[in-house]
Coordinates of C-alpha atoms in Angstrom, one line a residue:
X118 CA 63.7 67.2 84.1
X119 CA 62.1 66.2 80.8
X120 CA 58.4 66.8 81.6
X121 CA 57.4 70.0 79.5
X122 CA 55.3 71.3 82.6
X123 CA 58.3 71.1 84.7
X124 CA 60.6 73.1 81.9
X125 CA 57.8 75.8 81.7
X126 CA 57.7 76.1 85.6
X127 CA 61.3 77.3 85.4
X128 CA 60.8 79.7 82.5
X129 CA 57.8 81.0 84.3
X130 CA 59.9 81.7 87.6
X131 CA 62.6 83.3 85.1
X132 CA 60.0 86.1 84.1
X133 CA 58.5 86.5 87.7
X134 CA 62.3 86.6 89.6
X135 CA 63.7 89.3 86.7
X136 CA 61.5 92.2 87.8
X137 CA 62.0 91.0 92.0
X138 CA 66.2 91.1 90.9
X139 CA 65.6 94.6 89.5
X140 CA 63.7 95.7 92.8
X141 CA 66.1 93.9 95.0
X142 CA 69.2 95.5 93.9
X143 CA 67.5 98.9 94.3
X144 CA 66.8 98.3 98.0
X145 CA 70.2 96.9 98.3
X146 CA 72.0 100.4 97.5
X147 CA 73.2 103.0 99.9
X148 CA 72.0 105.7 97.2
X149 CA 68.5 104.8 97.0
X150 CA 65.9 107.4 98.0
X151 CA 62.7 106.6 98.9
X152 CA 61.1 107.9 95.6
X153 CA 63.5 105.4 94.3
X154 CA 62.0 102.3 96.0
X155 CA 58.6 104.0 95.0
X156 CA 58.9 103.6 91.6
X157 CA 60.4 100.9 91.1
X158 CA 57.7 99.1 93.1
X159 CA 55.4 100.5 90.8
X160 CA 57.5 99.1 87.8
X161 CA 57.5 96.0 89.4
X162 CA 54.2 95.3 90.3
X163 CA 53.0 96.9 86.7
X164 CA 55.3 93.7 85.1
X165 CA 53.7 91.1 87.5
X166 CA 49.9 92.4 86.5
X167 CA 50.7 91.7 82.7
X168 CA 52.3 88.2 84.1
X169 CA 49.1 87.1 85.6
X170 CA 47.3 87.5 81.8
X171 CA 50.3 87.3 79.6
X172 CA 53.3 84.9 79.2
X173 CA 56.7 86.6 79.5
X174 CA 59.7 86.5 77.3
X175 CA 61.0 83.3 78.2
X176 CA 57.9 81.3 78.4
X177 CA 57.1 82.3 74.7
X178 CA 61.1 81.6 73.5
X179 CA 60.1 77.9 75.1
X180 CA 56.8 77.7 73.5
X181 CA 58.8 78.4 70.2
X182 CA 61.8 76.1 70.8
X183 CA 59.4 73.1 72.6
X184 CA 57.2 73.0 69.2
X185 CA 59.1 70.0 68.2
X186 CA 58.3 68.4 71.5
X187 CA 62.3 68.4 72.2
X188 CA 63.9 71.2 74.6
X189 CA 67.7 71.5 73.7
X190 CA 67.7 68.3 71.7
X191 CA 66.2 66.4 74.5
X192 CA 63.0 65.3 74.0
X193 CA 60.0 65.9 76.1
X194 CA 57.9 63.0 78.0
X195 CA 54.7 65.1 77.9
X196 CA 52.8 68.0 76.2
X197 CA 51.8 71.3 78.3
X198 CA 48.0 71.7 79.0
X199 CA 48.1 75.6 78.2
X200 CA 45.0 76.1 80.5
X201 CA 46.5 74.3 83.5
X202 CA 49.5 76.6 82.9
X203 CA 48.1 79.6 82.8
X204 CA 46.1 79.1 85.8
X205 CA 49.4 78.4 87.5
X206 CA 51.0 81.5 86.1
X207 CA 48.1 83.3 86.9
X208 CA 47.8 82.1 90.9
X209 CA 51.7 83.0 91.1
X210 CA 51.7 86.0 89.9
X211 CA 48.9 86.9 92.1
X212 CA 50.3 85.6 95.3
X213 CA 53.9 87.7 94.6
X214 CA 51.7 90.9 93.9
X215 CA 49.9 90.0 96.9
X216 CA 53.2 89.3 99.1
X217 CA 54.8 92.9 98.2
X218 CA 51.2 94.6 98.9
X219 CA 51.9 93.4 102.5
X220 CA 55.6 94.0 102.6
X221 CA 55.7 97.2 101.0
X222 CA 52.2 98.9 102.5
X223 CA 53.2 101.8 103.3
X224 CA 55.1 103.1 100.3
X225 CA 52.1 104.2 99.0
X226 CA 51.6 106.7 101.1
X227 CA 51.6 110.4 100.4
X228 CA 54.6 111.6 102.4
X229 CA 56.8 109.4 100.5
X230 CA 55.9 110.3 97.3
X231 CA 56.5 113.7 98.8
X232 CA 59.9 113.1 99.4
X233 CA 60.6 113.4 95.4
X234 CA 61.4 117.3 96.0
X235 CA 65.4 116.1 97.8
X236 CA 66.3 114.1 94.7
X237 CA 67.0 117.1 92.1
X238 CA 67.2 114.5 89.2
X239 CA 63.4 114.5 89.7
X240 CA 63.2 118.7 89.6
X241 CA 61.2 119.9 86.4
X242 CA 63.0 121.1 83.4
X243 CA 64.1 124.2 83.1
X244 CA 61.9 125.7 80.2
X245 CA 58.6 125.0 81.8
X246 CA 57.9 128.3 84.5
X247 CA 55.1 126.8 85.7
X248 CA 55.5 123.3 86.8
X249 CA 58.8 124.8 88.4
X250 CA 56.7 127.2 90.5
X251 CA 54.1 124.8 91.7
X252 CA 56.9 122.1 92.4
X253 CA 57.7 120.7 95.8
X254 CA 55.0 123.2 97.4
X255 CA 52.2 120.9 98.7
X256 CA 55.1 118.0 99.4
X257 CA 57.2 120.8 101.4
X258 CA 53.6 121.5 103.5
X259 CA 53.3 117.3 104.1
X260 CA 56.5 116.8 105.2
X261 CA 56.5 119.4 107.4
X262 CA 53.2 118.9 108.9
X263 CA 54.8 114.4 109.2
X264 CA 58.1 116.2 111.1
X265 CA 56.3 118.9 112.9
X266 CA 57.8 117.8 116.6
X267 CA 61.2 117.3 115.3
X268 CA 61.6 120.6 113.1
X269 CA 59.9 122.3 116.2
X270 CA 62.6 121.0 118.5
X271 CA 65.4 121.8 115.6
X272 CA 64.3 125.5 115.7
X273 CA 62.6 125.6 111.9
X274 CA 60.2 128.1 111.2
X275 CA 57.9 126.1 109.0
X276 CA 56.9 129.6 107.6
X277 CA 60.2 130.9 106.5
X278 CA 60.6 127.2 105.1
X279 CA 58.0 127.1 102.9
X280 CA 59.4 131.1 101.6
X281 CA 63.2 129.9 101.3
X282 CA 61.5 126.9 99.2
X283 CA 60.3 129.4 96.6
X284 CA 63.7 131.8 96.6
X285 CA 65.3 128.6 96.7
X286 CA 64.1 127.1 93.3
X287 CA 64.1 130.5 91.5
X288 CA 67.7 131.3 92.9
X289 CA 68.8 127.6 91.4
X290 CA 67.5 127.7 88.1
X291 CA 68.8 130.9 87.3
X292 CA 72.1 130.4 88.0
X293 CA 72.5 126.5 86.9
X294 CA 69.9 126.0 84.5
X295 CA 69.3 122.7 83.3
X296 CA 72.2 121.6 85.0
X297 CA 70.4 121.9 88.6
X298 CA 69.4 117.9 87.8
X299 CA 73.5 117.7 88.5
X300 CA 74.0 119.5 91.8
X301 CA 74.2 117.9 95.3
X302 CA 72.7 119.1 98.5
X303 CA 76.4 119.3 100.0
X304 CA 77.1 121.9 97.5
X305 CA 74.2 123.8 97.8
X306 CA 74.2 123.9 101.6
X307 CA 77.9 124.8 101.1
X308 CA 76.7 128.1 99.3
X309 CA 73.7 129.1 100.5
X310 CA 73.4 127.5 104.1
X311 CA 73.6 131.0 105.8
X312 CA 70.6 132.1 103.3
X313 CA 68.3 129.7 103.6
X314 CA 68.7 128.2 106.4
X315 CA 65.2 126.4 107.3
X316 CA 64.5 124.6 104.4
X317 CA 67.9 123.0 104.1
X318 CA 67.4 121.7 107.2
X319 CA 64.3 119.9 106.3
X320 CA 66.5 118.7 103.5
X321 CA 68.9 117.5 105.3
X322 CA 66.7 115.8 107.4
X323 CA 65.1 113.6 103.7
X324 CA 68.7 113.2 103.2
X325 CA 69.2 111.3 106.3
X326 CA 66.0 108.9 105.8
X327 CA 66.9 105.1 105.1
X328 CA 65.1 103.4 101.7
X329 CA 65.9 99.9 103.7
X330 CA 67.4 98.3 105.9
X331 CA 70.5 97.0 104.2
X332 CA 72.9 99.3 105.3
X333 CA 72.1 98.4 108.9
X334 CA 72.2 94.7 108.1
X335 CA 75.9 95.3 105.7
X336 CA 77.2 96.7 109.4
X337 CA 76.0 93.9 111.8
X338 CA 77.9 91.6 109.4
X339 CA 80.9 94.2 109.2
X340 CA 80.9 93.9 112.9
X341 CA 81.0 90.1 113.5
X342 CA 83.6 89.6 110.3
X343 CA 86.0 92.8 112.5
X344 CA 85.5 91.6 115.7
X345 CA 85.7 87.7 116.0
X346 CA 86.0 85.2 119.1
X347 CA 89.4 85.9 119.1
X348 CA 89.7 89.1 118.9
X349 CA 87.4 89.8 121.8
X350 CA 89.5 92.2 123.7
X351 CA 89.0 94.8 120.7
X352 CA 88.0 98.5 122.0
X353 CA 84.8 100.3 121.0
X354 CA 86.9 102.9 119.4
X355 CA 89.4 100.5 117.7
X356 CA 86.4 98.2 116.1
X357 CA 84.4 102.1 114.7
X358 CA 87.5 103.2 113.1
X359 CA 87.7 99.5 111.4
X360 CA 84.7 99.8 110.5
X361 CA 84.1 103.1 109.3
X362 CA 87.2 101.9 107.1
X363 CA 85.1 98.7 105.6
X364 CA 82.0 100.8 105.0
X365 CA 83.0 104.6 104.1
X366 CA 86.3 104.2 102.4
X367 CA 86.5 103.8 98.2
X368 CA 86.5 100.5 96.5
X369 CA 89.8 98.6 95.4
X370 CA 89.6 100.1 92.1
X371 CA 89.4 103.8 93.3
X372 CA 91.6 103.6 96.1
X373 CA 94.9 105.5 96.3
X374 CA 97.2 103.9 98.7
X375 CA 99.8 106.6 98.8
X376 CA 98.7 108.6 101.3
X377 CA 98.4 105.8 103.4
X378 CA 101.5 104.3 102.4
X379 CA 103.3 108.1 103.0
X380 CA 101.5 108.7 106.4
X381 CA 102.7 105.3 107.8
X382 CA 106.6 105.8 106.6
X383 CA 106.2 109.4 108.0
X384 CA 103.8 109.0 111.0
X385 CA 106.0 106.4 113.0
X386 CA 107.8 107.9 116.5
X387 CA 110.8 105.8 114.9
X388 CA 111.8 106.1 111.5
X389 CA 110.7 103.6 109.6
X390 CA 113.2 101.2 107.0
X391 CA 111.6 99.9 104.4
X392 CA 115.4 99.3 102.8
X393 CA 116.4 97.5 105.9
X394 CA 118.7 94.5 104.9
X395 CA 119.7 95.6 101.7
X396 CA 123.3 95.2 102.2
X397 CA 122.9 91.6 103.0
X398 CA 121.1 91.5 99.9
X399 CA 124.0 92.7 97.8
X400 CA 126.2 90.5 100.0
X401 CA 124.5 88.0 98.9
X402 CA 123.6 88.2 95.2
X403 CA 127.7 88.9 95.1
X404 CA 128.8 85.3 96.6
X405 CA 126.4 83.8 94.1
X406 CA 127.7 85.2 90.9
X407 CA 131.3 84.8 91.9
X408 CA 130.6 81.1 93.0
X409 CA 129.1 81.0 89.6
X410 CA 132.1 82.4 87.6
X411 CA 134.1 79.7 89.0
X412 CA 132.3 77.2 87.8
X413 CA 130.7 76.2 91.1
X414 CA 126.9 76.4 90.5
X415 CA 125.0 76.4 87.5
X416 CA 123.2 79.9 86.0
X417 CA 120.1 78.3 86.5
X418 CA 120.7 77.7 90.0
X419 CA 122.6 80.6 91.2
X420 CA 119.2 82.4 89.7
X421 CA 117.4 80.5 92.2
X422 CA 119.3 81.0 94.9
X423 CA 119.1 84.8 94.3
X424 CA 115.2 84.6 94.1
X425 CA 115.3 83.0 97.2
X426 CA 117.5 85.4 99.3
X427 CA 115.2 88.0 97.7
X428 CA 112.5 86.5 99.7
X429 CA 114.4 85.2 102.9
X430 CA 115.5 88.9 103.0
X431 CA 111.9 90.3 102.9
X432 CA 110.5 88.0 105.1
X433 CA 113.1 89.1 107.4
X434 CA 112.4 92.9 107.2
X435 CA 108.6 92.2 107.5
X436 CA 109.4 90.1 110.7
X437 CA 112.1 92.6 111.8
X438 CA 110.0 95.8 111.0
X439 CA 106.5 94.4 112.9
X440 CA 108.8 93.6 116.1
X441 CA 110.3 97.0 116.3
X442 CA 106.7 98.3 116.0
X443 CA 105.2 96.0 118.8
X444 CA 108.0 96.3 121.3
X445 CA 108.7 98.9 123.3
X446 CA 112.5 100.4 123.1
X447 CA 114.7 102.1 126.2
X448 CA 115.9 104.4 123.7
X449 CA 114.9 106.5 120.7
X450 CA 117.8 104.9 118.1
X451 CA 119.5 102.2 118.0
X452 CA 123.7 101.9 118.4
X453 CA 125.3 100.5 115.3
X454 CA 126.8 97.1 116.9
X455 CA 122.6 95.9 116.9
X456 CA 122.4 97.0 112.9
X457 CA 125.9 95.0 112.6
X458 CA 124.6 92.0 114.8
X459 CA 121.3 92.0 112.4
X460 CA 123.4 92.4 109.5
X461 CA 125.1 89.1 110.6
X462 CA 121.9 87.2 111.4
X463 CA 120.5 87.5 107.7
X464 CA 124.0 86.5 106.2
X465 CA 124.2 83.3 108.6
X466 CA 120.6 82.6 107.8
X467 CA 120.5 83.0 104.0
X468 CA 124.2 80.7 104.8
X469 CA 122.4 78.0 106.4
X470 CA 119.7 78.2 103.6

């Protein structure tokens, strides 16, 4: 690790990988459109062109720090040959370029740059008339003419489409303004779905086209995480639910769990007890303070003895609650000599303990 060549390899592949990060994370997003992935493989391969002539960033900080042939107080065992290495920076920046012209072929193409017009943040301001009247027609014509079976078999007049596209636009801008870069297609086919009927449809149907494949590949792994060897015997219905759970629902940090928490305590065909065994706990916290007034147990340890029937008495409620919610009972409540006899099982365990 102390040939210069070596060092500069590394700080090359830093510049080259930064741009492929950037595109990578794009694809990787259930949000991204396809004008998305468009243009940022355009940004992408417009960085790797300068590459293949010009150092990047972190090849010219080494250049700068390896003057005194030492790299982080280490020294070098060689010097670079700067026209070796920028062959190899030029040959690897050309075979990357030349790997996402293969991968990423038909991008390029002019339907999805057509598919611009369902992502409002790329509508034209509101000031300029003109560009706002010529928008989205000849895209609206393409993607009609690439969807022409299935809008035929949807019942869309292409016609009417291509009308409600104008009355659309015009109908938008006057009543939001510059904030029509803020609206949704939800909302809009919320309002005017019964007047324009045809070209939502088409929208609806760029709404429902994939960037990538991530989201597909984020379910297979969903699925084999859910259902696992050993929980083989799960239903098809059982296993959607779970997993319409993993994928759809909020993230930890926006989550509320009181509905769920309020559905479960109220949802049960037996009421729930989430205070079950408090009692004994009272029971219990008393023996240990008067044990402790008569000079029987320390404070320290009647403190631990209370912070342990704390948690012998919840484990017991957890263990007491999930059996009365996986058996099945004769009857709908149960007589008060089985709450005594439970009653009497925690004290004689929390005794024994």
């Amino acid at each position: 690790m102390k040939r210069s060549d070596v060092i500069a390899f590394i700080h090359l592949l830093y510049d080259i990988l930064t741009p492929l990060r950037s595109l990578s994370l794009c694809l990787q997003s259930n949000e991204t459109t396809l004008v998305d992935v468009s243009e940022k493989l355009d940004a992408t391969t417009s960085v790797l062109k300068t590459f293949a002539n010009v150092n990047g960033v972190h090849i010219q900080q080494f250049y700068k720090d390896s003057a005194t042939k030492t790299y982080k107080g280490e020294p070098m065992s060689d010097t670079i040959v700067s026209e070796t290495f920028d062959k190899r920076r030029k040959t690897l920046a050309e075979e990357v370029l030349n790997a996402l012209d293969k991968r990423f072929s038909d991008v390029s193409e002019s339907f999805v740059a057509s598919t611009k017009i369902a992502s409002f943040k790329r509508w034209p301001l509101c000031g300029n008339k003109e560009e706002i009247d010529s928008f989205g027609t000849e895209e609206l014509s393409i993607i009609c003419d690439h969807f022409a079976p299935i809008l035929e078999n949807a019942g869309v007049n292409v016609t009417d489409a291509a009308v409600e596209w104008t009355l659309l636009k015009a109908h938008l801008y006057t009543r939001y303004k510059d904030k029509v870069h803020q609206l949704s297609w939800s909302e809009v086919c919320h309002l005017y779905g019964s007047d324009y009927q045809n070209v939502l449809l088409v929208m609806d149907l760029l709404q429902c086209l994939p960037a990538s494949s991530s989201e597909n590949e984020r379910g297979f792994s969903n699925m084999k995480i859910t259902k696992t060897c050993i929980r083989n015997r799960m239903s098809t219905s059982t296993m959607n639910d779970l997993m319409t759970i993993q994928m759809s629902s909020p993230g930890i940090k926006d989550f509320d769990p009181q509905p769920a928490i309020s559905k479960w305590l109220n949802a049960a065909k037996r009421p729930r007890r989430p205070n079950f065994g408090e009692s004994s706990l009272k029971k219990a916290r008393l023996e240990f303070h008067t044990s402790a007034t008569e000079g029987k147990q320390s404070t320290s340890r009647v403190s631990d003895h209370v912070v342990e029937a704390e948690d012998n008495i919840e484990e017991l409620t957890f263990f007491s609650e999930d059996k009365m919610d996986s058996n099945e009972y004769s009857s709908d409540e149960e007589s008060d000599d089985d709450n005594e006899l439970k009653e009497c099982d925690i004290s004689k365990y929390l005794a024994l303990q």
